[in-house]
Short mmCIF file of N, CA and C in Angstrom, two decimals:
data_model
loop_
_atom_site.label_atom_id
_atom_site.label_comp_id
_atom_site.label_asym_id
_atom_site.label_seq_id
_atom_site.Cartn_x
_atom_site.Cartn_y
_atom_site.Cartn_z
N MET A 684 -99.44 5.33 -16.79
CA MET A 684 -98.13 5.81 -16.47
C MET A 684 -97.19 4.66 -16.16
N ASN A 685 -97.69 3.58 -15.72
CA ASN A 685 -96.86 2.42 -15.44
C ASN A 685 -96.40 1.72 -16.71
N TYR A 686 -97.07 2.01 -17.79
CA TYR A 686 -96.78 1.31 -19.04
C TYR A 686 -95.34 1.55 -19.52
N PRO A 687 -94.82 2.76 -19.64
CA PRO A 687 -93.42 2.94 -20.08
C PRO A 687 -92.43 2.38 -19.08
N ASP A 688 -92.74 2.51 -17.80
CA ASP A 688 -91.86 1.95 -16.76
C ASP A 688 -91.75 0.44 -16.89
N GLN A 689 -92.89 -0.20 -17.09
CA GLN A 689 -92.93 -1.65 -17.21
C GLN A 689 -92.20 -2.10 -18.47
N LYS A 690 -92.35 -1.36 -19.54
CA LYS A 690 -91.67 -1.69 -20.79
C LYS A 690 -90.15 -1.58 -20.63
N ALA A 691 -89.70 -0.54 -19.97
CA ALA A 691 -88.26 -0.34 -19.75
C ALA A 691 -87.71 -1.45 -18.87
N ARG A 692 -88.50 -1.84 -17.85
CA ARG A 692 -88.09 -2.92 -16.95
C ARG A 692 -87.97 -4.25 -17.71
N GLU A 693 -88.93 -4.53 -18.57
CA GLU A 693 -88.90 -5.76 -19.37
C GLU A 693 -87.69 -5.75 -20.32
N LEU A 694 -87.44 -4.58 -20.88
CA LEU A 694 -86.30 -4.46 -21.79
C LEU A 694 -84.98 -4.71 -21.06
N ARG A 695 -84.83 -4.12 -19.87
CA ARG A 695 -83.63 -4.38 -19.07
C ARG A 695 -83.51 -5.85 -18.70
N HIS A 696 -84.64 -6.45 -18.33
CA HIS A 696 -84.63 -7.86 -17.96
C HIS A 696 -84.22 -8.74 -19.15
N LYS A 697 -84.72 -8.43 -20.33
CA LYS A 697 -84.36 -9.19 -21.52
C LYS A 697 -82.88 -9.02 -21.86
N LYS A 698 -82.38 -7.78 -21.70
CA LYS A 698 -80.95 -7.55 -21.95
C LYS A 698 -80.08 -8.35 -20.99
N GLN A 699 -80.48 -8.38 -19.72
CA GLN A 699 -79.73 -9.15 -18.74
C GLN A 699 -79.75 -10.63 -19.07
N GLU A 700 -80.92 -11.13 -19.46
CA GLU A 700 -81.01 -12.55 -19.84
C GLU A 700 -80.12 -12.83 -21.05
N MET A 701 -80.13 -11.92 -22.01
CA MET A 701 -79.33 -12.11 -23.22
C MET A 701 -77.85 -12.13 -22.87
N ARG A 702 -77.42 -11.21 -22.00
CA ARG A 702 -76.00 -11.20 -21.58
C ARG A 702 -75.64 -12.50 -20.86
N LYS A 703 -76.55 -12.94 -20.00
CA LYS A 703 -76.31 -14.16 -19.25
C LYS A 703 -76.16 -15.36 -20.20
N ARG A 704 -77.06 -15.46 -21.19
CA ARG A 704 -76.97 -16.55 -22.17
C ARG A 704 -75.67 -16.47 -22.97
N GLN A 705 -75.30 -15.24 -23.33
CA GLN A 705 -74.08 -15.06 -24.11
C GLN A 705 -72.86 -15.49 -23.29
N GLN A 706 -72.83 -15.12 -22.01
CA GLN A 706 -71.73 -15.52 -21.16
C GLN A 706 -71.68 -17.03 -20.99
N GLU A 707 -72.83 -17.65 -20.79
CA GLU A 707 -72.88 -19.11 -20.65
C GLU A 707 -72.40 -19.78 -21.93
N PHE A 708 -72.82 -19.24 -23.07
CA PHE A 708 -72.39 -19.80 -24.35
C PHE A 708 -70.88 -19.68 -24.52
N LEU A 709 -70.33 -18.49 -24.21
CA LEU A 709 -68.89 -18.30 -24.33
C LEU A 709 -68.11 -19.20 -23.38
N LEU A 710 -68.63 -19.36 -22.16
CA LEU A 710 -67.96 -20.25 -21.20
C LEU A 710 -68.00 -21.70 -21.67
N SER A 711 -69.12 -22.14 -22.19
CA SER A 711 -69.19 -23.52 -22.67
C SER A 711 -68.29 -23.71 -23.88
N GLU A 712 -68.21 -22.70 -24.74
CA GLU A 712 -67.34 -22.77 -25.90
C GLU A 712 -65.87 -22.83 -25.47
N LEU A 713 -65.52 -22.03 -24.48
CA LEU A 713 -64.15 -22.04 -23.96
C LEU A 713 -63.81 -23.37 -23.31
N ALA A 714 -64.74 -23.92 -22.55
CA ALA A 714 -64.52 -25.22 -21.92
C ALA A 714 -64.33 -26.31 -22.97
N ALA A 715 -65.12 -26.25 -24.03
CA ALA A 715 -64.98 -27.24 -25.11
C ALA A 715 -63.62 -27.10 -25.79
N GLU A 716 -63.17 -25.87 -25.99
CA GLU A 716 -61.87 -25.65 -26.62
C GLU A 716 -60.74 -26.16 -25.73
N ILE A 717 -60.87 -25.93 -24.43
CA ILE A 717 -59.84 -26.43 -23.50
C ILE A 717 -59.82 -27.95 -23.52
N ASP A 718 -60.98 -28.57 -23.54
CA ASP A 718 -61.03 -30.03 -23.58
C ASP A 718 -60.39 -30.58 -24.84
N ARG A 719 -60.57 -29.86 -25.95
CA ARG A 719 -59.97 -30.32 -27.21
C ARG A 719 -58.46 -30.12 -27.23
N SER A 720 -57.97 -29.08 -26.56
CA SER A 720 -56.55 -28.76 -26.65
C SER A 720 -55.69 -29.57 -25.70
N VAL A 721 -56.24 -30.13 -24.66
CA VAL A 721 -55.46 -30.91 -23.70
C VAL A 721 -55.34 -32.33 -24.19
N PRO A 722 -54.11 -32.76 -24.52
CA PRO A 722 -53.96 -34.14 -25.00
C PRO A 722 -54.07 -35.13 -23.85
N ALA A 723 -54.57 -36.27 -24.17
CA ALA A 723 -54.70 -37.33 -23.16
C ALA A 723 -53.52 -38.28 -23.32
N TYR A 724 -52.62 -38.26 -22.35
CA TYR A 724 -51.46 -39.13 -22.39
C TYR A 724 -51.75 -40.38 -21.56
N LEU A 725 -51.30 -41.50 -22.09
CA LEU A 725 -51.43 -42.73 -21.35
C LEU A 725 -50.28 -42.83 -20.36
N THR A 726 -50.61 -43.11 -19.13
CA THR A 726 -49.57 -43.25 -18.12
C THR A 726 -49.62 -44.65 -17.56
N SER A 727 -48.52 -45.06 -16.98
CA SER A 727 -48.48 -46.37 -16.36
C SER A 727 -47.75 -46.27 -15.03
N ASN A 728 -48.06 -47.15 -14.15
CA ASN A 728 -47.43 -47.15 -12.84
C ASN A 728 -46.02 -47.71 -12.95
N TYR A 729 -45.15 -47.29 -12.03
CA TYR A 729 -43.78 -47.78 -12.00
C TYR A 729 -43.79 -49.21 -11.49
N ASP A 730 -43.11 -50.07 -12.20
CA ASP A 730 -43.07 -51.48 -11.83
C ASP A 730 -41.63 -51.87 -11.51
N GLU A 731 -41.37 -52.17 -10.24
CA GLU A 731 -40.01 -52.52 -9.82
C GLU A 731 -39.55 -53.84 -10.42
N GLU A 732 -40.46 -54.77 -10.59
CA GLU A 732 -40.10 -56.07 -11.15
C GLU A 732 -39.58 -55.91 -12.58
N GLN A 733 -40.21 -55.07 -13.32
CA GLN A 733 -39.79 -54.85 -14.69
C GLN A 733 -38.42 -54.19 -14.73
N ASP A 734 -38.15 -53.35 -13.76
CA ASP A 734 -36.88 -52.64 -13.71
C ASP A 734 -35.73 -53.56 -13.29
N SER A 735 -36.04 -54.61 -12.58
CA SER A 735 -34.99 -55.50 -12.11
C SER A 735 -34.63 -56.57 -13.14
N LYS A 736 -35.34 -56.63 -14.24
CA LYS A 736 -35.04 -57.61 -15.28
C LYS A 736 -33.70 -57.28 -15.92
N PRO A 737 -32.98 -58.29 -16.39
CA PRO A 737 -31.68 -58.03 -17.02
C PRO A 737 -31.78 -57.14 -18.27
N ASN A 738 -32.84 -57.30 -19.04
CA ASN A 738 -33.00 -56.50 -20.25
C ASN A 738 -33.06 -55.01 -19.94
N SER A 739 -33.81 -54.68 -18.92
CA SER A 739 -33.96 -53.26 -18.59
C SER A 739 -32.65 -52.69 -18.06
N GLN A 740 -31.89 -53.51 -17.32
CA GLN A 740 -30.59 -53.04 -16.82
C GLN A 740 -29.62 -52.83 -17.98
N ILE A 741 -29.67 -53.72 -18.95
CA ILE A 741 -28.81 -53.57 -20.13
C ILE A 741 -29.20 -52.31 -20.90
N LYS A 742 -30.50 -52.07 -21.02
CA LYS A 742 -30.96 -50.87 -21.72
C LYS A 742 -30.50 -49.61 -20.99
N GLN A 743 -30.59 -49.63 -19.65
CA GLN A 743 -30.15 -48.46 -18.87
C GLN A 743 -28.66 -48.22 -19.05
N ARG A 744 -27.87 -49.30 -18.99
CA ARG A 744 -26.42 -49.15 -19.19
C ARG A 744 -26.11 -48.64 -20.58
N ARG A 745 -26.85 -49.15 -21.56
CA ARG A 745 -26.64 -48.73 -22.94
C ARG A 745 -26.94 -47.23 -23.09
N ARG A 746 -28.04 -46.77 -22.48
CA ARG A 746 -28.38 -45.35 -22.53
C ARG A 746 -27.30 -44.50 -21.86
N LYS A 747 -26.79 -44.98 -20.73
CA LYS A 747 -25.75 -44.23 -20.04
C LYS A 747 -24.47 -44.16 -20.87
N ILE A 748 -24.10 -45.27 -21.50
CA ILE A 748 -22.90 -45.29 -22.33
C ILE A 748 -23.07 -44.36 -23.53
N LEU A 749 -24.26 -44.39 -24.15
CA LEU A 749 -24.51 -43.50 -25.29
C LEU A 749 -24.46 -42.03 -24.86
N ALA A 750 -25.01 -41.73 -23.71
CA ALA A 750 -24.98 -40.34 -23.23
C ALA A 750 -23.55 -39.90 -22.95
N ALA A 751 -22.75 -40.78 -22.34
CA ALA A 751 -21.35 -40.45 -22.06
C ALA A 751 -20.57 -40.28 -23.35
N ALA A 752 -20.83 -41.13 -24.35
CA ALA A 752 -20.15 -41.02 -25.64
C ALA A 752 -20.52 -39.71 -26.34
N GLN A 753 -21.78 -39.33 -26.29
CA GLN A 753 -22.20 -38.07 -26.90
C GLN A 753 -21.52 -36.89 -26.20
N PHE A 754 -21.50 -36.91 -24.89
CA PHE A 754 -20.86 -35.82 -24.14
C PHE A 754 -19.38 -35.73 -24.48
N THR A 755 -18.70 -36.89 -24.52
CA THR A 755 -17.28 -36.90 -24.85
C THR A 755 -17.05 -36.36 -26.26
N GLY A 756 -17.88 -36.76 -27.20
CA GLY A 756 -17.76 -36.28 -28.57
C GLY A 756 -17.94 -34.78 -28.66
N ILE A 757 -18.91 -34.26 -27.94
CA ILE A 757 -19.13 -32.81 -27.95
C ILE A 757 -17.94 -32.08 -27.34
N VAL A 758 -17.40 -32.58 -26.24
CA VAL A 758 -16.24 -31.94 -25.60
C VAL A 758 -15.04 -31.95 -26.54
N ILE A 759 -14.77 -33.08 -27.17
CA ILE A 759 -13.64 -33.17 -28.09
C ILE A 759 -13.82 -32.20 -29.26
N THR A 760 -15.03 -32.13 -29.81
CA THR A 760 -15.30 -31.22 -30.92
C THR A 760 -15.09 -29.76 -30.51
N VAL A 761 -15.53 -29.40 -29.33
CA VAL A 761 -15.36 -28.03 -28.85
C VAL A 761 -13.88 -27.71 -28.66
N VAL A 762 -13.12 -28.63 -28.06
CA VAL A 762 -11.69 -28.39 -27.84
C VAL A 762 -10.97 -28.21 -29.17
N ILE A 763 -11.25 -29.08 -30.14
CA ILE A 763 -10.61 -28.97 -31.46
C ILE A 763 -10.99 -27.65 -32.12
N THR A 764 -12.24 -27.27 -32.05
CA THR A 764 -12.69 -26.01 -32.65
C THR A 764 -12.00 -24.81 -32.02
N VAL A 765 -11.86 -24.81 -30.70
CA VAL A 765 -11.20 -23.71 -30.02
C VAL A 765 -9.73 -23.64 -30.41
N ARG A 766 -9.06 -24.79 -30.51
CA ARG A 766 -7.64 -24.79 -30.90
C ARG A 766 -7.46 -24.25 -32.32
N ILE A 767 -8.31 -24.70 -33.24
CA ILE A 767 -8.20 -24.23 -34.62
C ILE A 767 -8.46 -22.72 -34.67
N ALA A 768 -9.45 -22.26 -33.93
CA ALA A 768 -9.75 -20.83 -33.92
C ALA A 768 -8.58 -20.04 -33.34
N SER A 769 -7.93 -20.56 -32.30
CA SER A 769 -6.79 -19.83 -31.72
C SER A 769 -5.61 -19.82 -32.69
N TRP A 770 -5.37 -20.91 -33.42
CA TRP A 770 -4.29 -20.94 -34.41
C TRP A 770 -4.57 -19.91 -35.52
N LEU A 771 -5.81 -19.89 -35.99
CA LEU A 771 -6.16 -18.92 -37.03
C LEU A 771 -6.03 -17.48 -36.54
N ALA A 772 -6.44 -17.23 -35.30
CA ALA A 772 -6.31 -15.89 -34.74
C ALA A 772 -4.84 -15.50 -34.60
N THR A 773 -4.00 -16.45 -34.17
CA THR A 773 -2.57 -16.17 -34.05
C THR A 773 -1.97 -15.86 -35.42
N ALA A 774 -2.33 -16.66 -36.42
CA ALA A 774 -1.81 -16.43 -37.77
C ALA A 774 -2.27 -15.07 -38.30
N LEU A 775 -3.49 -14.71 -38.03
CA LEU A 775 -4.01 -13.42 -38.48
C LEU A 775 -3.28 -12.27 -37.78
N ILE A 776 -3.07 -12.38 -36.49
CA ILE A 776 -2.37 -11.33 -35.75
C ILE A 776 -0.93 -11.18 -36.25
N VAL A 777 -0.22 -12.30 -36.42
CA VAL A 777 1.16 -12.25 -36.90
C VAL A 777 1.20 -11.65 -38.31
N GLY A 778 0.26 -12.03 -39.16
CA GLY A 778 0.19 -11.48 -40.52
C GLY A 778 -0.04 -9.98 -40.51
N VAL A 779 -0.94 -9.50 -39.68
CA VAL A 779 -1.21 -8.07 -39.61
C VAL A 779 0.01 -7.32 -39.10
N ILE A 780 0.67 -7.85 -38.08
CA ILE A 780 1.89 -7.21 -37.55
C ILE A 780 2.98 -7.18 -38.61
N ALA A 781 3.15 -8.29 -39.34
CA ALA A 781 4.16 -8.34 -40.40
C ALA A 781 3.83 -7.33 -41.50
N LEU A 782 2.57 -7.20 -41.87
CA LEU A 782 2.17 -6.24 -42.89
C LEU A 782 2.44 -4.80 -42.43
N ILE A 783 2.12 -4.52 -41.20
CA ILE A 783 2.39 -3.18 -40.66
C ILE A 783 3.89 -2.90 -40.64
N ALA A 784 4.69 -3.88 -40.22
CA ALA A 784 6.14 -3.71 -40.18
C ALA A 784 6.69 -3.51 -41.60
N TYR A 785 6.22 -4.27 -42.53
CA TYR A 785 6.68 -4.14 -43.91
C TYR A 785 6.35 -2.76 -44.46
N LYS A 786 5.09 -2.33 -44.24
CA LYS A 786 4.68 -1.03 -44.76
C LYS A 786 5.44 0.11 -44.12
N SER A 787 5.75 -0.03 -42.84
CA SER A 787 6.41 1.08 -42.16
C SER A 787 7.91 1.11 -42.39
N PHE A 788 8.58 -0.03 -42.58
CA PHE A 788 10.02 -0.05 -42.72
C PHE A 788 10.49 -0.24 -44.15
N PHE A 789 9.84 -1.09 -44.93
CA PHE A 789 10.38 -1.44 -46.25
C PHE A 789 9.63 -0.82 -47.43
N ALA A 790 8.48 -0.34 -47.22
CA ALA A 790 7.71 0.24 -48.33
C ALA A 790 8.32 1.60 -48.70
N GLU A 791 8.38 1.85 -50.00
CA GLU A 791 8.94 3.12 -50.45
C GLU A 791 7.90 4.21 -50.27
N GLU A 792 8.37 5.32 -49.80
CA GLU A 792 7.47 6.44 -49.62
C GLU A 792 7.40 7.25 -50.88
N ASP A 793 6.26 7.81 -51.18
CA ASP A 793 6.10 8.60 -52.42
C ASP A 793 6.67 9.97 -52.30
#
């Protein structure tokens, strides 16, 4: 009578072991995938001496001037675009009003 009970117990034990192995395998696979996906960036410590060199100060000033020039260029472009758009909108509105006035006052009725 113990024979079927023992067999069922062994079967459950084997299933548990199989699940455990499968979970361990999946976890190791996931860990390997994470290791592959994380890039290794080289970092360096901040060096004040290097920052105080004239070359680095010139580079910083150059970057600041370039950023200011880009910002100024973008602002000027936006202002010009808005002015042109407002002129076109004004011309369109005046044209539509003139067309309506012409049709209502000067057009011959059938």
